[in-house]
Coordinates of C-alpha atoms and ligand atoms in Angstrom, one line a residue:
Chain A
M17 CA 11.1 13.9 -24.1
N18 CA 13.2 12.3 -21.4
V19 CA 12.0 8.7 -20.9
A20 CA 14.9 7.4 -18.7
V21 CA 12.6 6.5 -15.8
F22 CA 10.2 4.7 -18.2
R23 CA 13.0 2.7 -19.7
K24 CA 14.4 1.7 -16.3
T25 CA 11.0 0.8 -14.9
L26 CA 10.4 -1.4 -17.9
W27 CA 13.7 -3.1 -17.3
D28 CA 12.8 -3.6 -13.6
L29 CA 9.5 -5.2 -14.6
R30 CA 11.0 -7.6 -17.1
W31 CA 10.9 -10.6 -14.8
G32 CA 7.2 -10.0 -14.0
L33 CA 6.5 -9.9 -17.7
V34 CA 8.4 -13.1 -18.4
G35 CA 6.9 -14.9 -15.3
W36 CA 3.3 -13.9 -15.8
G37 CA 3.5 -14.1 -19.6
V38 CA 4.9 -17.7 -19.5
G39 CA 2.8 -18.8 -16.6
L40 CA -0.5 -17.6 -18.2
A41 CA 0.5 -19.0 -21.6
I42 CA 1.1 -22.4 -20.1
Y43 CA -2.3 -22.1 -18.3
A44 CA -4.0 -21.2 -21.6
A45 CA -2.2 -24.1 -23.4
L46 CA -3.3 -26.6 -20.7
M47 CA -6.9 -25.5 -21.0
N48 CA -6.8 -25.8 -24.8
G49 CA -5.1 -29.2 -24.5
L50 CA -8.1 -30.4 -22.3
F51 CA -10.8 -29.1 -24.7
P52 CA -10.8 -31.8 -27.4
S53 CA -11.3 -34.6 -24.9
L54 CA -14.1 -32.6 -23.2
K55 CA -15.8 -32.0 -26.5
A56 CA -15.8 -35.7 -27.1
N57 CA -17.5 -36.4 -23.8
P58 CA -21.3 -35.5 -23.9
A59 CA -21.7 -36.7 -20.2
L60 CA -20.1 -33.4 -19.2
D61 CA -22.9 -31.3 -20.6
A62 CA -25.4 -33.5 -18.7
Y63 CA -23.4 -32.8 -15.6
V64 CA -23.3 -29.1 -16.2
E65 CA -27.0 -29.1 -16.7
S66 CA -27.5 -30.9 -13.4
L67 CA -25.6 -28.2 -11.5
P68 CA -27.7 -25.9 -9.2
E69 CA -28.5 -22.7 -11.0
E70 CA -26.4 -20.6 -8.7
I71 CA -23.2 -22.5 -9.5
S72 CA -24.0 -22.3 -13.1
R73 CA -24.4 -18.6 -12.9
I74 CA -21.0 -18.2 -11.4
F75 CA -19.4 -19.9 -14.4
F76 CA -21.7 -18.8 -17.2
E77 CA -22.9 -15.3 -17.6
G78 CA -26.6 -15.3 -17.8
G79 CA -26.9 -18.9 -16.5
G80 CA -26.8 -21.9 -18.7
G81 CA -23.9 -22.9 -21.0
S82 CA -22.1 -25.8 -22.5
F83 CA -18.6 -27.0 -22.0
T84 CA -18.6 -28.5 -25.4
D85 CA -18.8 -25.1 -26.9
Y86 CA -15.2 -23.8 -27.0
G87 CA -16.1 -20.1 -26.4
T88 CA -18.1 -21.0 -23.3
F89 CA -15.4 -23.3 -22.1
I90 CA -12.4 -21.0 -22.4
R91 CA -14.3 -18.1 -20.9
A92 CA -15.4 -20.1 -17.9
E93 CA -12.1 -21.8 -17.3
F94 CA -9.5 -19.3 -18.3
L95 CA -10.6 -15.8 -19.5
A96 CA -12.8 -15.2 -16.5
F97 CA -9.9 -15.5 -14.1
L98 CA -7.5 -13.4 -16.2
P99 CA -8.3 -10.0 -14.6
L100 CA -8.2 -11.4 -11.0
L101 CA -4.8 -13.0 -11.7
L102 CA -3.4 -9.9 -13.4
S103 CA -4.6 -7.6 -10.7
I104 CA -2.5 -9.6 -8.3
W105 CA 0.5 -8.8 -10.4
I106 CA -0.5 -5.1 -10.8
V107 CA -0.8 -4.7 -7.1
G108 CA 2.6 -6.1 -6.4
A109 CA 4.3 -4.3 -9.2
A110 CA 2.8 -0.9 -8.4
A111 CA 3.7 -1.2 -4.8
R112 CA 7.2 -2.1 -5.7
I113 CA 7.9 0.6 -8.3
V114 CA 6.2 3.4 -6.4
V115 CA 6.6 2.9 -2.6
G116 CA 9.4 0.4 -3.0
E117 CA 11.7 3.3 -3.8
E118 CA 10.9 4.9 -0.5
E119 CA 11.2 1.7 1.5
G120 CA 14.5 0.9 -0.3
K121 CA 15.6 4.5 0.1
T122 CA 16.6 4.8 -3.6
V123 CA 14.0 7.6 -4.0
D124 CA 16.6 10.1 -2.7
L125 CA 18.9 9.2 -5.6
L126 CA 16.1 9.2 -8.2
L127 CA 14.4 12.5 -7.2
A128 CA 17.6 14.3 -6.6
Q129 CA 17.9 14.3 -10.4
P130 CA 16.2 17.0 -12.4
V131 CA 12.9 15.0 -12.9
S132 CA 9.6 16.2 -11.4
R133 CA 7.7 13.9 -9.2
A134 CA 4.8 14.0 -11.6
S135 CA 7.0 13.0 -14.5
A136 CA 8.7 10.2 -12.6
L137 CA 5.4 8.8 -11.5
L138 CA 3.8 9.0 -14.9
Q139 CA 6.8 7.3 -16.6
K140 CA 6.5 4.5 -14.1
M141 CA 2.8 4.1 -14.7
A142 CA 3.4 4.1 -18.4
A143 CA 5.9 1.3 -18.0
L144 CA 3.5 -0.7 -15.9
L145 CA 0.8 -0.1 -18.6
A146 CA 3.2 -1.3 -21.3
V147 CA 3.7 -4.6 -19.4
A148 CA 0.0 -4.8 -18.7
V149 CA -0.6 -4.7 -22.5
A150 CA 2.3 -7.1 -23.3
V151 CA 1.1 -9.9 -21.0
P152 CA -2.4 -10.2 -22.7
A153 CA -0.5 -10.2 -26.0
V154 CA 1.6 -13.1 -25.0
V155 CA -1.5 -14.9 -23.7
G156 CA -3.4 -14.2 -26.9
V157 CA -0.6 -15.7 -29.0
A158 CA -0.5 -18.7 -26.7
L159 CA -4.3 -19.2 -27.1
V160 CA -4.0 -19.2 -30.9
L161 CA -0.9 -21.5 -31.1
S162 CA -2.2 -24.1 -28.6
S163 CA -5.6 -24.3 -30.4
A164 CA -3.9 -25.3 -33.7
T165 CA -4.8 -29.0 -33.3
F166 CA -8.6 -28.5 -33.2
D167 CA -11.3 -26.3 -34.6
P168 CA -12.4 -23.8 -31.9
G169 CA -15.4 -22.7 -33.9
V170 CA -14.6 -19.0 -33.7
P171 CA -12.2 -17.0 -35.9
R172 CA -8.6 -17.2 -34.7
W173 CA -8.3 -13.4 -34.4
R174 CA -11.1 -13.5 -31.8
L175 CA -8.9 -15.8 -29.8
L176 CA -5.9 -13.6 -30.2
S177 CA -7.8 -10.5 -29.1
A178 CA -9.8 -12.1 -26.2
P179 CA -7.2 -11.4 -23.5
F180 CA -7.0 -7.7 -24.6
Y181 CA -10.4 -7.2 -23.2
A182 CA -8.6 -7.2 -19.8
I183 CA -6.8 -4.0 -20.7
P184 CA -9.5 -1.5 -19.7
F185 CA -9.9 -3.3 -16.4
L186 CA -6.1 -3.3 -15.9
V187 CA -5.7 0.4 -16.7
A188 CA -8.3 1.3 -14.2
M189 CA -6.9 -1.1 -11.6
E190 CA -3.5 0.4 -12.1
G191 CA -4.8 3.9 -11.5
V192 CA -6.5 2.8 -8.3
V193 CA -3.5 0.9 -6.9
V194 CA -1.0 3.6 -7.9
A195 CA -3.2 6.2 -6.2
V196 CA -3.1 4.2 -3.0
A197 CA 0.7 3.7 -3.4
A198 CA 1.2 7.5 -4.0
W199 CA -0.4 8.1 -0.7
A200 CA 1.2 5.3 1.4
H201 CA 4.8 5.1 2.6
R202 CA 5.3 1.4 2.8
R203 CA 4.6 -1.5 0.5
G204 CA 2.7 -3.6 3.1
P205 CA -0.4 -1.3 3.3
V206 CA -0.5 -0.9 -0.5
I207 CA -0.5 -4.7 -1.0
F208 CA -3.1 -5.1 1.6
A209 CA -5.4 -2.5 0.2
G210 CA -4.8 -3.8 -3.3
A211 CA -5.6 -7.3 -2.3
V212 CA -8.8 -6.3 -0.5
L213 CA -10.0 -4.3 -3.5
A214 CA -9.1 -7.1 -6.0
I215 CA -10.7 -9.9 -4.1
G216 CA -13.5 -7.8 -2.5
W217 CA -14.6 -6.5 -5.9
Y218 CA -14.4 -10.0 -7.3
L219 CA -16.7 -11.4 -4.6
L220 CA -19.1 -8.5 -5.0
F221 CA -19.1 -9.2 -8.8
I222 CA -19.9 -12.8 -8.3
T223 CA -22.6 -12.0 -5.6
A224 CA -24.2 -9.5 -8.0
R225 CA -24.4 -12.3 -10.6
L226 CA -26.1 -14.7 -8.1
Q227 CA -28.6 -12.3 -6.7
D228 CA -30.9 -10.6 -9.2
S229 CA -31.8 -8.0 -6.6
L230 CA -28.0 -7.1 -6.3
E231 CA -27.5 -7.1 -10.1
S232 CA -26.8 -3.4 -10.3
L233 CA -24.0 -3.7 -7.7
R234 CA -21.8 -5.3 -10.3
W235 CA -21.2 -1.8 -11.8
A236 CA -19.5 -0.8 -8.6
T237 CA -16.7 -3.3 -9.3
L238 CA -14.0 -2.9 -11.8
Y239 CA -14.6 -6.5 -13.0
A240 CA -17.8 -5.3 -14.7
Y241 CA -15.7 -3.4 -17.1
Y242 CA -13.8 -6.5 -18.1
D243 CA -15.6 -7.2 -21.2
G244 CA -14.0 -10.6 -22.0
N245 CA -17.2 -12.6 -21.6
N246 CA -19.3 -10.7 -24.0
G247 CA -16.6 -9.4 -26.3
F248 CA -15.5 -13.0 -27.2
H249 CA -18.5 -13.4 -29.4
E250 CA -19.8 -10.0 -30.0
G251 CA -16.8 -7.7 -30.3
P252 CA -15.8 -4.8 -28.0
D253 CA -18.3 -2.5 -26.4
P254 CA -16.9 1.0 -26.5
A255 CA -18.9 2.0 -23.5
Y256 CA -16.9 -0.3 -21.2
W257 CA -13.7 1.0 -22.6
L258 CA -14.8 4.6 -22.2
V259 CA -15.8 4.0 -18.5
S260 CA -12.4 2.4 -17.9
V261 CA -10.4 5.1 -19.5
I262 CA -12.3 7.8 -17.5
L263 CA -11.7 5.8 -14.3
A264 CA -8.0 5.4 -15.2
A265 CA -7.6 9.1 -16.0
G266 CA -9.3 10.2 -12.8
T267 CA -7.3 7.8 -10.6
T268 CA -4.0 8.7 -12.4
W269 CA -4.7 12.4 -11.8
L270 CA -5.4 11.6 -8.1
A271 CA -2.2 9.6 -7.9
V272 CA -0.1 12.5 -9.3
V273 CA -1.7 15.0 -7.0
L274 CA -1.1 12.8 -4.0
Y275 CA 2.5 11.9 -5.1
R276 CA 3.4 15.6 -5.6
R277 CA 2.2 16.5 -2.1
K278 CA 3.6 13.6 -0.1
D279 CA 6.6 13.6 2.2
L280 CA 9.0 11.0 1.0
L281 CA 9.8 9.1 4.2
T282 CA 12.7 6.8 3.9
Chain B
M1 CA 26.0 29.4 -13.7
S2 CA 28.9 31.1 -11.9
P3 CA 30.6 33.9 -13.8
T4 CA 34.2 33.7 -14.9
F5 CA 36.8 36.1 -13.4
R6 CA 40.3 36.9 -14.4
C7 CA 42.9 36.8 -11.6
P8 CA 44.3 40.4 -11.4
S9 CA 47.8 39.0 -10.7
C10 CA 48.4 36.2 -13.2
G11 CA 45.5 36.7 -15.6
Q12 CA 44.2 33.1 -15.3
Q13 CA 40.5 32.6 -16.0
R14 CA 38.4 30.9 -13.3
L15 CA 34.9 30.4 -12.1
G16 CA 33.8 32.4 -9.2
T17 CA 30.9 34.2 -7.5
S18 CA 31.0 37.9 -7.4
G19 CA 31.7 39.7 -4.1
L20 CA 33.6 36.8 -2.5
P21 CA 37.2 36.6 -1.3
L22 CA 39.0 34.1 -3.6
V23 CA 42.4 32.7 -3.8
C24 CA 43.8 32.1 -7.3
A25 CA 44.5 28.5 -7.9
S26 CA 47.5 29.3 -10.2
C27 CA 49.4 32.0 -8.5
G28 CA 48.0 32.1 -5.0
F29 CA 46.8 35.8 -5.3
A30 CA 44.1 36.5 -2.7
G31 CA 41.6 39.2 -3.4
T32 CA 37.9 39.9 -3.8
T33 CA 36.1 39.4 -7.0
P34 CA 34.3 42.5 -8.4
G35 CA 30.6 43.1 -8.1
P36 CA 28.1 43.4 -5.3
A37 CA 27.8 40.9 -2.5
P38 CA 25.7 38.0 -3.8
R39 CA 22.6 36.5 -2.4
P40 CA 23.4 33.5 -0.2
A41 CA 23.5 30.2 -2.0
I42 CA 21.2 28.6 0.6
E43 CA 18.6 30.6 2.6
I44 CA 16.7 28.8 5.3
R45 CA 14.0 31.0 7.1
E46 CA 12.1 30.0 10.2
F47 CA 12.1 26.4 9.0
S48 CA 10.2 23.8 11.1
K49 CA 9.5 20.2 10.3
R50 CA 7.1 18.0 12.3
Y51 CA 6.7 14.3 11.9
G52 CA 3.3 13.4 13.2
T53 CA 3.4 14.9 16.7
S54 CA 7.1 15.1 17.1
M55 CA 9.0 18.2 16.1
A56 CA 12.2 17.3 14.3
V57 CA 13.4 20.8 13.5
E58 CA 12.1 24.0 15.0
A59 CA 12.4 27.6 13.7
L60 CA 15.8 27.2 12.0
S61 CA 17.2 30.1 10.1
L62 CA 20.5 29.9 8.3
D63 CA 22.4 31.4 5.4
V64 CA 25.1 29.6 3.5
R65 CA 27.2 32.0 1.5
A66 CA 28.0 31.3 -2.1
G67 CA 31.4 29.7 -2.4
E68 CA 31.8 28.5 1.2
I69 CA 32.0 25.1 2.7
F70 CA 29.4 25.0 5.5
G71 CA 29.4 22.2 8.0
F72 CA 26.2 21.2 9.7
L73 CA 27.1 19.6 12.9
G74 CA 25.1 17.7 15.5
P75 CA 24.5 14.5 17.4
N76 CA 22.3 11.7 16.3
G77 CA 18.7 12.7 15.8
A78 CA 19.5 16.4 15.8
G79 CA 17.6 17.1 12.6
K80 CA 20.5 17.3 10.1
T81 CA 19.0 14.8 7.6
T82 CA 15.6 16.3 8.0
T83 CA 16.9 19.7 7.1
I84 CA 18.9 18.3 4.1
R85 CA 15.9 16.3 2.8
C86 CA 13.8 19.4 2.9
L87 CA 16.5 21.3 1.0
L88 CA 16.1 18.7 -1.7
G89 CA 12.3 18.9 -1.7
F90 CA 11.7 15.4 -0.5
L91 CA 9.9 16.7 2.6
R92 CA 7.6 19.6 2.8
P93 CA 8.5 22.1 5.5
T94 CA 5.8 22.4 8.2
R95 CA 6.6 26.1 8.5
G96 CA 9.1 28.5 6.9
S97 CA 10.9 28.3 3.7
L98 CA 14.1 26.9 2.2
H99 CA 15.7 28.5 -0.9
V100 CA 18.7 27.3 -2.9
L101 CA 20.2 29.6 -5.5
G102 CA 17.1 31.7 -5.1
L103 CA 14.7 28.8 -6.0
D104 CA 12.1 27.3 -3.6
A105 CA 13.4 23.9 -2.5
W106 CA 9.9 22.4 -2.4
S107 CA 8.0 23.9 -5.4
Q108 CA 10.9 24.3 -7.8
A109 CA 12.7 21.1 -6.9
A110 CA 13.0 19.6 -10.4
I111 CA 14.6 22.7 -11.9
L112 CA 16.8 23.2 -9.0
H113 CA 18.2 19.7 -9.1
H114 CA 20.0 20.6 -12.4
R115 CA 22.3 22.6 -10.2
I116 CA 22.6 20.4 -7.1
G117 CA 24.8 17.4 -6.4
Y118 CA 23.5 15.4 -3.5
V119 CA 24.8 12.5 -1.4
P120 CA 22.0 11.0 0.8
G121 CA 22.8 10.2 4.5
E122 CA 21.4 6.7 4.0
L123 CA 22.7 6.1 0.6
A124 CA 20.9 3.5 -1.5
L125 CA 21.8 2.8 -5.1
Y126 CA 20.0 0.5 -7.4
D127 CA 21.5 -2.8 -6.3
D128 CA 21.0 -4.8 -9.5
L129 CA 22.8 -2.3 -11.8
T130 CA 26.5 -2.0 -12.4
V131 CA 28.1 1.3 -11.5
E132 CA 28.3 2.0 -15.2
Q133 CA 24.6 1.3 -15.8
L134 CA 23.7 3.4 -12.8
L135 CA 25.7 6.4 -14.0
R136 CA 24.3 6.0 -17.5
F137 CA 20.8 6.0 -16.0
I138 CA 21.5 9.2 -14.2
A139 CA 23.1 10.8 -17.2
R140 CA 20.0 10.0 -19.3
I141 CA 17.8 11.8 -16.8
R142 CA 20.2 14.8 -16.7
G143 CA 20.6 14.7 -20.4
R144 CA 24.4 14.4 -20.5
I145 CA 27.5 13.2 -18.7
D146 CA 31.0 14.6 -19.0
E147 CA 32.9 11.3 -19.8
A148 CA 36.3 12.8 -19.1
E149 CA 35.2 14.1 -15.7
R150 CA 33.6 10.7 -15.0
A151 CA 36.8 8.9 -15.9
R152 CA 38.9 11.3 -13.8
L153 CA 36.7 10.8 -10.7
E154 CA 36.6 7.1 -11.1
A155 CA 40.3 7.0 -11.1
R156 CA 40.6 9.4 -8.2
L157 CA 38.0 7.6 -6.0
K158 CA 39.3 4.2 -7.2
I159 CA 35.9 3.0 -8.4
D160 CA 35.6 -0.1 -10.7
P161 CA 32.6 0.8 -12.9
T162 CA 32.0 -2.7 -14.0
R163 CA 31.1 -3.9 -10.5
R164 CA 27.5 -4.5 -9.7
V165 CA 26.3 -2.2 -6.9
R166 CA 25.1 -5.1 -4.8
T167 CA 28.6 -6.5 -4.6
L168 CA 30.3 -3.3 -3.4
S169 CA 31.4 -2.7 0.2
K170 CA 29.8 0.2 2.2
G171 CA 32.7 2.5 1.6
N172 CA 32.8 1.7 -2.1
K173 CA 29.1 2.4 -2.4
Q174 CA 29.7 5.7 -0.7
K175 CA 32.3 6.5 -3.3
V176 CA 29.8 5.9 -6.1
G177 CA 27.4 8.2 -4.2
L178 CA 30.1 10.9 -4.2
L179 CA 30.9 10.3 -7.9
Q180 CA 27.3 10.8 -9.0
A181 CA 27.1 14.0 -7.0
F182 CA 30.4 15.6 -8.2
V183 CA 30.4 14.4 -11.9
H184 CA 28.0 17.0 -13.1
E185 CA 30.0 19.8 -11.5
P186 CA 27.0 21.4 -9.9
P187 CA 27.3 24.8 -8.4
V188 CA 25.9 23.5 -5.1
L189 CA 26.8 20.3 -3.3
I190 CA 24.6 19.1 -0.5
L191 CA 26.2 16.2 1.3
D192 CA 24.7 14.2 4.2
E193 CA 27.7 12.7 6.0
P194 CA 29.8 12.4 2.9
T195 CA 32.7 10.6 4.4
A196 CA 30.8 8.0 6.4
G197 CA 32.3 4.6 5.8
L198 CA 35.4 5.8 4.0
D199 CA 38.9 4.9 5.1
P200 CA 41.1 7.8 6.3
L201 CA 43.0 8.1 3.0
M202 CA 39.7 8.3 1.0
Q203 CA 38.3 10.8 3.6
E204 CA 41.3 13.0 2.9
E205 CA 40.8 12.7 -0.8
V206 CA 37.2 13.7 -0.4
H207 CA 38.2 16.7 1.7
E208 CA 40.6 17.7 -1.1
M209 CA 37.7 17.4 -3.6
L210 CA 35.7 19.7 -1.4
R211 CA 38.4 22.3 -1.2
E212 CA 38.8 22.2 -5.0
A213 CA 35.1 22.7 -5.4
R214 CA 35.3 25.8 -3.2
A215 CA 38.3 27.0 -5.2
Q216 CA 36.1 26.8 -8.2
G217 CA 33.5 29.0 -6.5
R218 CA 31.1 26.2 -5.7
T219 CA 29.1 26.0 -2.5
V220 CA 29.2 23.0 -0.2
F221 CA 26.7 22.2 2.6
L222 CA 27.7 19.1 4.5
S223 CA 26.6 17.4 7.6
S224 CA 28.8 15.6 10.0
H225 CA 29.2 14.3 13.5
G226 CA 32.9 14.9 13.6
L227 CA 34.3 18.1 14.8
R228 CA 37.7 17.2 13.3
E229 CA 36.3 16.6 9.9
V230 CA 34.5 19.9 9.8
E231 CA 37.4 21.7 11.3
E232 CA 39.5 20.4 8.5
V233 CA 37.4 21.5 5.5
C234 CA 34.7 23.9 6.6
D235 CA 34.7 27.7 6.7
R236 CA 31.8 28.0 9.0
I237 CA 29.8 25.6 11.1
G238 CA 26.2 25.5 12.2
M239 CA 25.5 23.4 15.3
I240 CA 22.1 21.8 15.8
R241 CA 20.7 19.8 18.6
D242 CA 17.2 18.6 19.3
G243 CA 16.1 20.4 16.1
R244 CA 17.3 23.8 17.2
L245 CA 20.2 25.7 15.7
L246 CA 22.5 26.5 18.6
T247 CA 25.0 28.6 16.9
V248 CA 26.8 29.4 13.6
E249 CA 30.4 30.1 14.0
S250 CA 33.5 30.3 11.9
V251 CA 35.9 27.4 12.3
D252 CA 38.6 29.6 13.7
E253 CA 36.3 30.9 16.4
L254 CA 35.2 27.3 17.2
K255 CA 38.7 26.1 17.4
R256 CA 39.4 28.7 20.1
K257 CA 36.4 27.5 22.1
A258 CA 36.5 23.8 21.7
P259 CA 38.5 21.9 24.3
R260 CA 40.7 19.1 23.4
L261 CA 41.7 16.1 25.5
F262 CA 45.4 15.5 26.0
E263 CA 46.6 12.3 27.5
F264 CA 50.2 11.8 28.6
E265 CA 51.8 8.7 29.8
F266 CA 55.0 9.5 31.8
E267 CA 57.8 7.3 33.1
D268 CA 57.2 8.7 36.6
E269 CA 54.1 9.7 38.4
P270 CA 53.2 13.4 37.8
R271 CA 51.7 15.7 40.3
I272 CA 48.4 17.3 39.4
E273 CA 49.5 20.7 40.8
E274 CA 52.0 21.0 37.9
F275 CA 49.2 21.1 35.3
R276 CA 46.0 22.2 36.9
H277 CA 46.6 25.9 36.7
L278 CA 48.3 26.1 33.3
A279 CA 46.9 28.5 30.7
G280 CA 43.9 27.1 28.9
V281 CA 43.5 24.0 31.1
T282 CA 39.9 23.5 32.1
D283 CA 40.2 20.2 33.8
A284 CA 43.0 17.9 34.8
A285 CA 43.3 14.4 36.3
V286 CA 46.1 12.1 37.2
Q287 CA 45.8 8.3 37.4
G288 CA 49.0 6.6 38.2
R289 CA 51.4 7.7 35.5
T290 CA 48.7 8.9 33.2
L291 CA 47.7 12.5 33.0
R292 CA 44.4 13.6 31.3
V293 CA 44.0 17.3 30.6
H294 CA 41.2 19.2 28.9
I295 CA 42.6 22.3 27.2
R296 CA 41.1 25.1 25.3
G297 CA 43.2 27.2 22.9
D298 CA 46.8 26.6 22.3
A299 CA 48.7 23.8 24.1
D300 CA 52.1 25.5 24.4
A301 CA 52.1 25.8 28.2
L302 CA 50.9 22.3 28.6
V303 CA 53.5 20.8 26.3
K304 CA 56.3 22.7 28.0
A305 CA 55.2 21.6 31.4
A306 CA 55.0 18.0 30.3
A307 CA 58.5 18.2 28.9
A308 CA 59.8 18.3 32.5
H309 CA 59.0 14.6 32.6
R310 CA 60.0 11.8 30.4
V311 CA 57.1 11.3 28.1
K312 CA 56.4 7.7 26.9
R313 CA 53.2 8.4 25.0
V314 CA 51.0 11.4 24.1
D315 CA 47.6 11.3 22.7
A316 CA 45.4 14.3 21.8
R317 CA 41.8 14.2 20.6
D318 CA 38.7 16.2 20.3
V319 CA 36.4 16.2 23.2
D320 CA 33.1 14.5 22.4
L321 CA 31.0 16.8 20.4
E322 CA 28.1 16.4 22.8
E323 CA 30.5 17.7 25.5
V324 CA 31.3 20.8 23.5
F325 CA 27.6 21.5 23.3
F326 CA 27.0 21.1 27.0
R327 CA 30.0 23.2 28.0
H328 CA 29.1 26.1 25.8
Y329 CA 25.4 26.1 25.3
G330 CA 24.3 24.9 28.7
G331 CA 21.7 22.3 29.5
G332 CA 22.2 18.6 30.4
P333 CA 21.9 15.6 28.2
P334 CA 18.5 15.4 26.5
Ligands
ATP413 N1 10.2 9.3 9.2 C1 10.2 9.7 10.5 N2 9.2 9.6 11.3 C2 9.2 10.1 12.5 N3 10.3 10.8 13.1 C3 11.4 10.9 12.3 C4 11.4 10.4 11.0 N4 12.6 10.6 10.5 C5 13.3 11.3 11.5 N5 12.6 11.4 12.6 C6 12.9 12.1 13.8 O1 13.4 13.4 13.5 C7 14.5 13.7 14.4 C8 15.6 14.2 13.5 O2 16.1 13.1 12.7 P1 17.3 13.3 11.6 O3 17.3 12.0 10.9 O4 17.0 14.5 10.9 O5 18.6 13.4 12.5 P2 20.1 13.5 12.1 O6 20.6 14.7 12.7 O7 20.3 13.3 10.7 O8 20.7 12.3 12.9 P3 21.9 11.3 12.5 O9 23.1 12.0 12.9 O10 21.7 10.1 13.4 O11 21.8 11.0 11.1 C9 14.8 12.5 15.2 O12 14.3 12.7 16.4 C10 14.1 11.4 14.5 O13 13.7 10.4 15.4
MG414 MG1 21.2 11.9 9.5

């Protein structure tokens, strides 16, 4: 199988991998560095308990929680933001590797070669996916290493695997954004649509948590399929992964259909 | 792939397309290869392309014969690039069909591209790669690269493969674009303004490469603004304006029709009557010691009449392409 486009795209994404990997690793290490002093400070729990219930619900799934419990702390302060942060990267990267070639006019050079549009697009998506898996791996390692000085109270392999719960979310998000990119001709609209989706879904997700009557709305957002909060203690739920994979397959199929039909306007 | 033929005069093997007149590269023997007349290398039928509400190309039908150099000539915005990008399957025709080597340009693009070398009109290469990396990337997609041919073309086009694409001048980028199109020795070359940005020596080198490609039986479809360029290399020319094909003519025919502008500077002041009625002169004007004459066909009478004066300077050039269109195909400027 010819994977030249996959390899080149991976190469093009290398700085994103380094930047986001290192950035998020530092973020994780900072949070882990804070934890021992928080744990030693019981006043914090009293403060958390004094928070209005709505605020508490934003931070802790199902309401109450304690910052002196490592699992609760790292979920609320780091893992909860991981999908939002990574979707910012996915949106930019997908826009660049798909429509960026039209905007930069290099698409004429690429697709004048004997590679089908479907193959070129799928190879690019695969490269994006590879990086989307590599970043959580780096973050997982960072979580393990930077918690070496204290006892997190959970097995270390759970720490290592926690960021991977973002993968079903990222796969589905990638499918959605690439489908938009496969239809658009310029990066601007893709980034706009991607940002609206990423932030809009996030707000909807938070709203659904706050309002019991809107609870079911959370399933309309991709964030619901980010299982990091539950999985941290209870292990992965195959249903979430299944839904994400089905979503990803559907949006990937849509992306390929759109990309094969489109006029490549340079 | 093109079949191989043996020259009936010297016996040299060479590539060719059946049914075409060929000139043997070794002994100069001219003849026709055996076999039936082949299907045209490029067939465009009732092709139209619309962008939104504006029609870029309308009902264009055109055949490019296998083994010829075909020039696609027209002013800015005529629809040359649109047609070419449809031939590569980047744009979907609004109506009609485009076939290259018998394959549909839109639906069979990926297979077809094994057999096409293409230089885009607005060439963009991957800026952060070196020329070598770029060629290796393309070779990986294509599955192979002929290293000897690559080295030969690099030397011929004076390309430094270690340079990063971003640091290349416009002309040097264009040479890399040409290299990647020629290096796989495709049977069909589709070139959108291939010599844009090249210095005159390099332009001549590229023209020579085109003639060699033709001698090997390959087909070339190129676009250009320059009548002189297409005159120099093309067998036939298609003229397009406002998305409509005006005419397809052989270069010889066109040369007969196209006026040229001669400008003489004499030591004395000429009289216009001396020149106005000469054979082929369509228009003449005198301004001080300078004479400007539009002439169609051969310039013999004009030069002989001019010889009656002491000539300080003479200049001849093609009349603006747009003017050729207006003179021969009617209509004012768009
Ligand atoms: N992406 C586009 N959207 C809308 N109109 C377009 C687009 N690209 C080209 N056109 C229009 O289509 C017409 C033909 O353009 P095209 O680029 O094919 O001309 P051309 O003959 O290659 O010109 P040039 O000699 O300047 O390269 C022009 O009127 C142009 O404005
Ligand atoms: Mg053009």
